[in-house]
Amino acid sequence: MLDVRNSRELQATILALRGAQRQIRTGINKEARSRIRPLWQQALNARARDEMTRRIIVAGARATASDRGVTVHAATRRRPLSGGLVPAFEWAGAEFGARTKRIEVTQRSRAGRSYKRPLTINRQFHGRQQDGMVAFDAASEVGTKIVALWVHTVVDELTQIPAVEVVA
């Protein structure tokens, strides 16, 4: 994405934010999160193809902003969905798709005998793709907009702070 080492503007923003008082910094970070989160969630929602993808990837979307930069997350929910899928751990099928596969499972009958039967897995996901379909695609498109929005927020908030007169 963006490398801070190659951008004097980003370096200046980070240094200005780190030099601010803690109270001011937390207020700026809070304001930045409130501006960035809707943009990130909107980008994810626009790419989600179906309700399952929304529940896996978009529902756990969040964004953080600090003097370390901006981070966006997707699929962070740890609560299992109705079928048992935990989005935080099993998000890859919704993001990259999966190949349908036929496997053999061993089960036990009520009488106590075990037997094997075929089972087709990964039917609920779209076909496998090398590049991400939702979060990776959204991050590559709106990543620079999010960083620009963060810089704009920091500059706006720092310019609104009244100047303190130092008497020597």
PDB file of C-alpha atoms in Angstrom:
ATOM      1  CA  MET A   1       0.000   0.000   0.000  1.00  0.00           C
ATOM      2  CA  LEU A   2       1.646   3.244   1.122  1.00  0.00           C
ATOM      3  CA  ASP A   3       5.118   3.401   2.556  1.00  0.00           C
ATOM      4  CA  VAL A   4       5.691   6.133   5.130  1.00  0.00           C
ATOM      5  CA  ARG A   5       9.417   6.130   4.434  1.00  0.00           C
ATOM      6  CA  ASN A   6       8.764   7.488   0.926  1.00  0.00           C
ATOM      7  CA  SER A   7       6.322  10.230   1.922  1.00  0.00           C
ATOM      8  CA  ARG A   8       7.441  13.390   3.718  1.00  0.00           C
ATOM      9  CA  GLU A   9       3.804  14.424   4.204  1.00  0.00           C
ATOM     10  CA  LEU A  10       2.936  11.227   6.072  1.00  0.00           C
ATOM     11  CA  GLN A  11       6.079  11.513   8.177  1.00  0.00           C
ATOM     12  CA  ALA A  12       5.170  15.104   9.079  1.00  0.00           C
ATOM     13  CA  THR A  13       1.628  14.057  10.004  1.00  0.00           C
ATOM     14  CA  ILE A  14       2.849  11.260  12.258  1.00  0.00           C
ATOM     15  CA  LEU A  15       5.429  13.492  13.955  1.00  0.00           C
ATOM     16  CA  ALA A  16       2.860  16.250  14.521  1.00  0.00           C
ATOM     17  CA  LEU A  17       0.438  13.735  16.007  1.00  0.00           C
ATOM     18  CA  ARG A  18       3.093  12.213  18.267  1.00  0.00           C
ATOM     19  CA  GLY A  19       4.101  15.674  19.445  1.00  0.00           C
ATOM     20  CA  ALA A  20       0.563  16.583  20.489  1.00  0.00           C
ATOM     21  CA  GLN A  21      -0.699  16.183  24.039  1.00  0.00           C
ATOM     22  CA  ARG A  22      -2.273  12.843  24.919  1.00  0.00           C
ATOM     23  CA  GLN A  23      -5.736  14.355  25.309  1.00  0.00           C
ATOM     24  CA  ILE A  24      -5.555  15.971  21.886  1.00  0.00           C
ATOM     25  CA  ARG A  25      -4.154  12.791  20.313  1.00  0.00           C
ATOM     26  CA  THR A  26      -6.991  10.634  21.604  1.00  0.00           C
ATOM     27  CA  GLY A  27      -9.557  13.144  20.358  1.00  0.00           C
ATOM     28  CA  ILE A  28      -7.947  13.210  16.914  1.00  0.00           C
ATOM     29  CA  ASN A  29      -7.810   9.402  16.748  1.00  0.00           C
ATOM     30  CA  LYS A  30     -11.455   9.142  17.791  1.00  0.00           C
ATOM     31  CA  GLU A  31     -12.515  11.638  15.122  1.00  0.00           C
ATOM     32  CA  ALA A  32     -10.404   9.864  12.481  1.00  0.00           C
ATOM     33  CA  ARG A  33     -11.977   6.493  13.317  1.00  0.00           C
ATOM     34  CA  SER A  34     -15.465   7.958  13.054  1.00  0.00           C
ATOM     35  CA  ARG A  35     -14.648   9.290   9.575  1.00  0.00           C
ATOM     36  CA  ILE A  36     -12.745   6.243   8.287  1.00  0.00           C
ATOM     37  CA  ARG A  37     -15.008   3.425   9.508  1.00  0.00           C
ATOM     38  CA  PRO A  38     -18.056   4.360   7.356  1.00  0.00           C
ATOM     39  CA  LEU A  39     -15.893   4.624   4.227  1.00  0.00           C
ATOM     40  CA  TRP A  40     -14.367   1.187   4.884  1.00  0.00           C
ATOM     41  CA  GLN A  41     -17.714  -0.450   5.643  1.00  0.00           C
ATOM     42  CA  GLN A  42     -19.277   1.114   2.548  1.00  0.00           C
ATOM     43  CA  ALA A  43     -16.449  -0.221   0.354  1.00  0.00           C
ATOM     44  CA  LEU A  44     -16.905  -3.718   1.799  1.00  0.00           C
ATOM     45  CA  ASN A  45     -20.689  -3.618   1.446  1.00  0.00           C
ATOM     46  CA  ALA A  46     -20.398  -2.615  -2.196  1.00  0.00           C
ATOM     47  CA  ARG A  47     -18.308  -5.726  -2.945  1.00  0.00           C
ATOM     48  CA  ALA A  48     -20.189  -8.307  -0.884  1.00  0.00           C
ATOM     49  CA  ARG A  49     -22.111 -10.514  -3.297  1.00  0.00           C
ATOM     50  CA  ASP A  50     -24.516 -12.190  -0.918  1.00  0.00           C
ATOM     51  CA  GLU A  51     -25.788 -12.222   2.657  1.00  0.00           C
ATOM     52  CA  MET A  52     -23.333 -14.914   3.741  1.00  0.00           C
ATOM     53  CA  THR A  53     -20.366 -12.781   2.659  1.00  0.00           C
ATOM     54  CA  ARG A  54     -21.837  -9.800   4.489  1.00  0.00           C
ATOM     55  CA  ARG A  55     -22.219 -11.820   7.676  1.00  0.00           C
ATOM     56  CA  ILE A  56     -18.690 -13.245   7.448  1.00  0.00           C
ATOM     57  CA  ILE A  57     -16.601 -10.314   6.202  1.00  0.00           C
ATOM     58  CA  VAL A  58     -18.551  -7.063   6.506  1.00  0.00           C
ATOM     59  CA  ALA A  59     -20.087  -7.632   9.951  1.00  0.00           C
ATOM     60  CA  GLY A  60     -16.652  -7.731  11.581  1.00  0.00           C
ATOM     61  CA  ALA A  61     -15.292  -4.662   9.781  1.00  0.00           C
ATOM     62  CA  ARG A  62     -13.503  -2.073  11.872  1.00  0.00           C
ATOM     63  CA  ALA A  63     -10.847   0.591  11.471  1.00  0.00           C
ATOM     64  CA  THR A  64      -8.217   1.955  13.828  1.00  0.00           C
ATOM     65  CA  ALA A  65      -6.281   5.194  13.658  1.00  0.00           C
ATOM     66  CA  SER A  66      -3.351   6.169  15.829  1.00  0.00           C
ATOM     67  CA  ASP A  67       0.054   7.802  15.631  1.00  0.00           C
ATOM     68  CA  ARG A  68       1.226   4.506  14.134  1.00  0.00           C
ATOM     69  CA  GLY A  69      -1.062   4.974  11.144  1.00  0.00           C
ATOM     70  CA  VAL A  70      -4.362   3.607   9.921  1.00  0.00           C
ATOM     71  CA  THR A  71      -5.375  -0.053   9.987  1.00  0.00           C
ATOM     72  CA  VAL A  72      -8.531  -1.579   8.542  1.00  0.00           C
ATOM     73  CA  HIS A  73      -9.839  -5.001   9.533  1.00  0.00           C
ATOM     74  CA  ALA A  74     -12.535  -7.284   8.180  1.00  0.00           C
ATOM     75  CA  ALA A  75     -14.001 -10.589   9.404  1.00  0.00           C
ATOM     76  CA  THR A  76     -13.029 -10.083  13.041  1.00  0.00           C
ATOM     77  CA  ARG A  77     -16.128 -11.553  14.682  1.00  0.00           C
ATOM     78  CA  ARG A  78     -15.415 -14.595  16.837  1.00  0.00           C
ATOM     79  CA  ARG A  79     -19.020 -15.540  17.468  1.00  0.00           C
ATOM     80  CA  PRO A  80     -19.992 -18.599  15.396  1.00  0.00           C
ATOM     81  CA  LEU A  81     -22.668 -18.189  12.742  1.00  0.00           C
ATOM     82  CA  SER A  82     -25.690 -20.496  12.706  1.00  0.00           C
ATOM     83  CA  GLY A  83     -23.866 -23.270  10.819  1.00  0.00           C
ATOM     84  CA  GLY A  84     -20.844 -23.139  13.122  1.00  0.00           C
ATOM     85  CA  LEU A  85     -18.517 -21.063  10.921  1.00  0.00           C
ATOM     86  CA  VAL A  86     -16.401 -18.623  12.953  1.00  0.00           C
ATOM     87  CA  PRO A  87     -15.692 -15.574  10.723  1.00  0.00           C
ATOM     88  CA  ALA A  88     -12.422 -14.601  12.427  1.00  0.00           C
ATOM     89  CA  PHE A  89     -10.859 -17.988  11.701  1.00  0.00           C
ATOM     90  CA  GLU A  90     -12.669 -19.284   8.609  1.00  0.00           C
ATOM     91  CA  TRP A  91     -13.043 -16.132   6.484  1.00  0.00           C
ATOM     92  CA  ALA A  92     -10.855 -17.308   3.597  1.00  0.00           C
ATOM     93  CA  GLY A  93     -13.632 -19.252   1.868  1.00  0.00           C
ATOM     94  CA  ALA A  94     -15.785 -16.149   1.583  1.00  0.00           C
ATOM     95  CA  GLU A  95     -12.854 -13.944   0.534  1.00  0.00           C
ATOM     96  CA  PHE A  96     -10.995 -16.199  -1.915  1.00  0.00           C
ATOM     97  CA  GLY A  97     -13.635 -18.830  -2.680  1.00  0.00           C
ATOM     98  CA  ALA A  98     -13.104 -22.580  -2.436  1.00  0.00           C
ATOM     99  CA  ARG A  99     -13.097 -25.621  -4.647  1.00  0.00           C
ATOM    100  CA  THR A 100     -15.936 -28.058  -4.152  1.00  0.00           C
ATOM    101  CA  LYS A 101     -14.477 -31.326  -2.930  1.00  0.00           C
ATOM    102  CA  ARG A 102     -15.871 -34.766  -2.300  1.00  0.00           C
ATOM    103  CA  ILE A 103     -14.504 -36.418   0.828  1.00  0.00           C
ATOM    104  CA  GLU A 104     -15.300 -39.579   2.744  1.00  0.00           C
ATOM    105  CA  VAL A 105     -16.404 -39.236   6.350  1.00  0.00           C
ATOM    106  CA  THR A 106     -16.738 -41.897   9.023  1.00  0.00           C
ATOM    107  CA  GLN A 107     -19.962 -41.896  10.999  1.00  0.00           C
ATOM    108  CA  ARG A 108     -21.495 -44.085  13.659  1.00  0.00           C
ATOM    109  CA  SER A 109     -25.011 -45.479  13.419  1.00  0.00           C
ATOM    110  CA  ARG A 110     -27.469 -45.595  16.316  1.00  0.00           C
ATOM    111  CA  ALA A 111     -26.701 -49.263  16.659  1.00  0.00           C
ATOM    112  CA  GLY A 112     -23.029 -48.405  17.249  1.00  0.00           C
ATOM    113  CA  ARG A 113     -21.584 -49.575  13.921  1.00  0.00           C
ATOM    114  CA  SER A 114     -19.280 -47.228  12.095  1.00  0.00           C
ATOM    115  CA  TYR A 115     -19.560 -46.707   8.364  1.00  0.00           C
ATOM    116  CA  LYS A 116     -18.122 -44.406   5.722  1.00  0.00           C
ATOM    117  CA  ARG A 117     -20.120 -42.173   3.419  1.00  0.00           C
ATOM    118  CA  PRO A 118     -19.253 -39.539   0.794  1.00  0.00           C
ATOM    119  CA  LEU A 119     -19.731 -35.853   1.621  1.00  0.00           C
ATOM    120  CA  THR A 120     -19.397 -32.840  -0.674  1.00  0.00           C
ATOM    121  CA  ILE A 121     -17.834 -29.841   1.062  1.00  0.00           C
ATOM    122  CA  ASN A 122     -17.376 -26.124   0.209  1.00  0.00           C
ATOM    123  CA  ARG A 123     -20.550 -25.886  -1.875  1.00  0.00           C
ATOM    124  CA  GLN A 124     -21.589 -22.634  -0.223  1.00  0.00           C
ATOM    125  CA  PHE A 125     -18.557 -20.685  -1.504  1.00  0.00           C
ATOM    126  CA  HIS A 126     -17.887 -19.210  -4.929  1.00  0.00           C
ATOM    127  CA  GLY A 127     -15.158 -20.721  -7.090  1.00  0.00           C
ATOM    128  CA  ARG A 128     -11.543 -20.289  -6.005  1.00  0.00           C
ATOM    129  CA  GLN A 129      -9.791 -17.051  -7.005  1.00  0.00           C
ATOM    130  CA  GLN A 130      -6.194 -16.078  -6.379  1.00  0.00           C
ATOM    131  CA  ASP A 131      -7.004 -12.462  -5.490  1.00  0.00           C
ATOM    132  CA  GLY A 132      -9.510 -11.540  -2.803  1.00  0.00           C
ATOM    133  CA  MET A 133     -13.033 -10.659  -3.857  1.00  0.00           C
ATOM    134  CA  VAL A 134     -14.215  -8.431  -1.017  1.00  0.00           C
ATOM    135  CA  ALA A 135     -11.785  -7.085   1.619  1.00  0.00           C
ATOM    136  CA  PHE A 136      -8.575  -7.280  -0.417  1.00  0.00           C
ATOM    137  CA  ASP A 137     -10.267  -5.633  -3.380  1.00  0.00           C
ATOM    138  CA  ALA A 138     -11.758  -2.903  -1.180  1.00  0.00           C
ATOM    139  CA  ALA A 139      -8.444  -2.236   0.580  1.00  0.00           C
ATOM    140  CA  SER A 140      -6.585  -1.846  -2.694  1.00  0.00           C
ATOM    141  CA  GLU A 141      -9.160   0.615  -4.007  1.00  0.00           C
ATOM    142  CA  VAL A 142      -9.913   2.788  -0.976  1.00  0.00           C
ATOM    143  CA  GLY A 143      -6.638   2.422   0.925  1.00  0.00           C
ATOM    144  CA  THR A 144      -5.158   5.680  -0.321  1.00  0.00           C
ATOM    145  CA  LYS A 145      -8.471   7.478   0.258  1.00  0.00           C
ATOM    146  CA  ILE A 146      -8.519   6.249   3.846  1.00  0.00           C
ATOM    147  CA  VAL A 147      -4.972   7.437   4.503  1.00  0.00           C
ATOM    148  CA  ALA A 148      -5.758  10.798   2.884  1.00  0.00           C
ATOM    149  CA  LEU A 149      -8.862  11.114   5.053  1.00  0.00           C
ATOM    150  CA  TRP A 150      -6.764  10.328   8.144  1.00  0.00           C
ATOM    151  CA  VAL A 151      -4.161  12.986   7.249  1.00  0.00           C
ATOM    152  CA  HIS A 152      -6.938  15.489   6.545  1.00  0.00           C
ATOM    153  CA  THR A 153      -8.535  14.747   9.922  1.00  0.00           C
ATOM    154  CA  VAL A 154      -5.241  15.150  11.775  1.00  0.00           C
ATOM    155  CA  VAL A 155      -4.517  18.462  10.045  1.00  0.00           C
ATOM    156  CA  ASP A 156      -8.069  19.750  10.630  1.00  0.00           C
ATOM    157  CA  GLU A 157      -8.023  18.868  14.307  1.00  0.00           C
ATOM    158  CA  LEU A 158      -4.528  20.261  14.912  1.00  0.00           C
ATOM    159  CA  THR A 159      -5.389  23.573  13.248  1.00  0.00           C
ATOM    160  CA  GLN A 160      -8.469  23.982  15.461  1.00  0.00           C
ATOM    161  CA  ILE A 161      -6.412  23.842  18.651  1.00  0.00           C
ATOM    162  CA  PRO A 162      -5.959  27.341  20.093  1.00  0.00           C
ATOM    163  CA  ALA A 163      -2.340  28.436  20.320  1.00  0.00           C
ATOM    164  CA  VAL A 164      -0.890  28.416  23.811  1.00  0.00           C
ATOM    165  CA  GLU A 165       1.256  31.406  24.647  1.00  0.00           C
ATOM    166  CA  VAL A 166       4.513  30.536  26.338  1.00  0.00           C
ATOM    167  CA  VAL A 167       5.798  33.206  28.684  1.00  0.00           C
ATOM    168  CA  ALA A 168       9.507  33.068  29.407  1.00  0.00           C
TER     169      ALA A 168
END
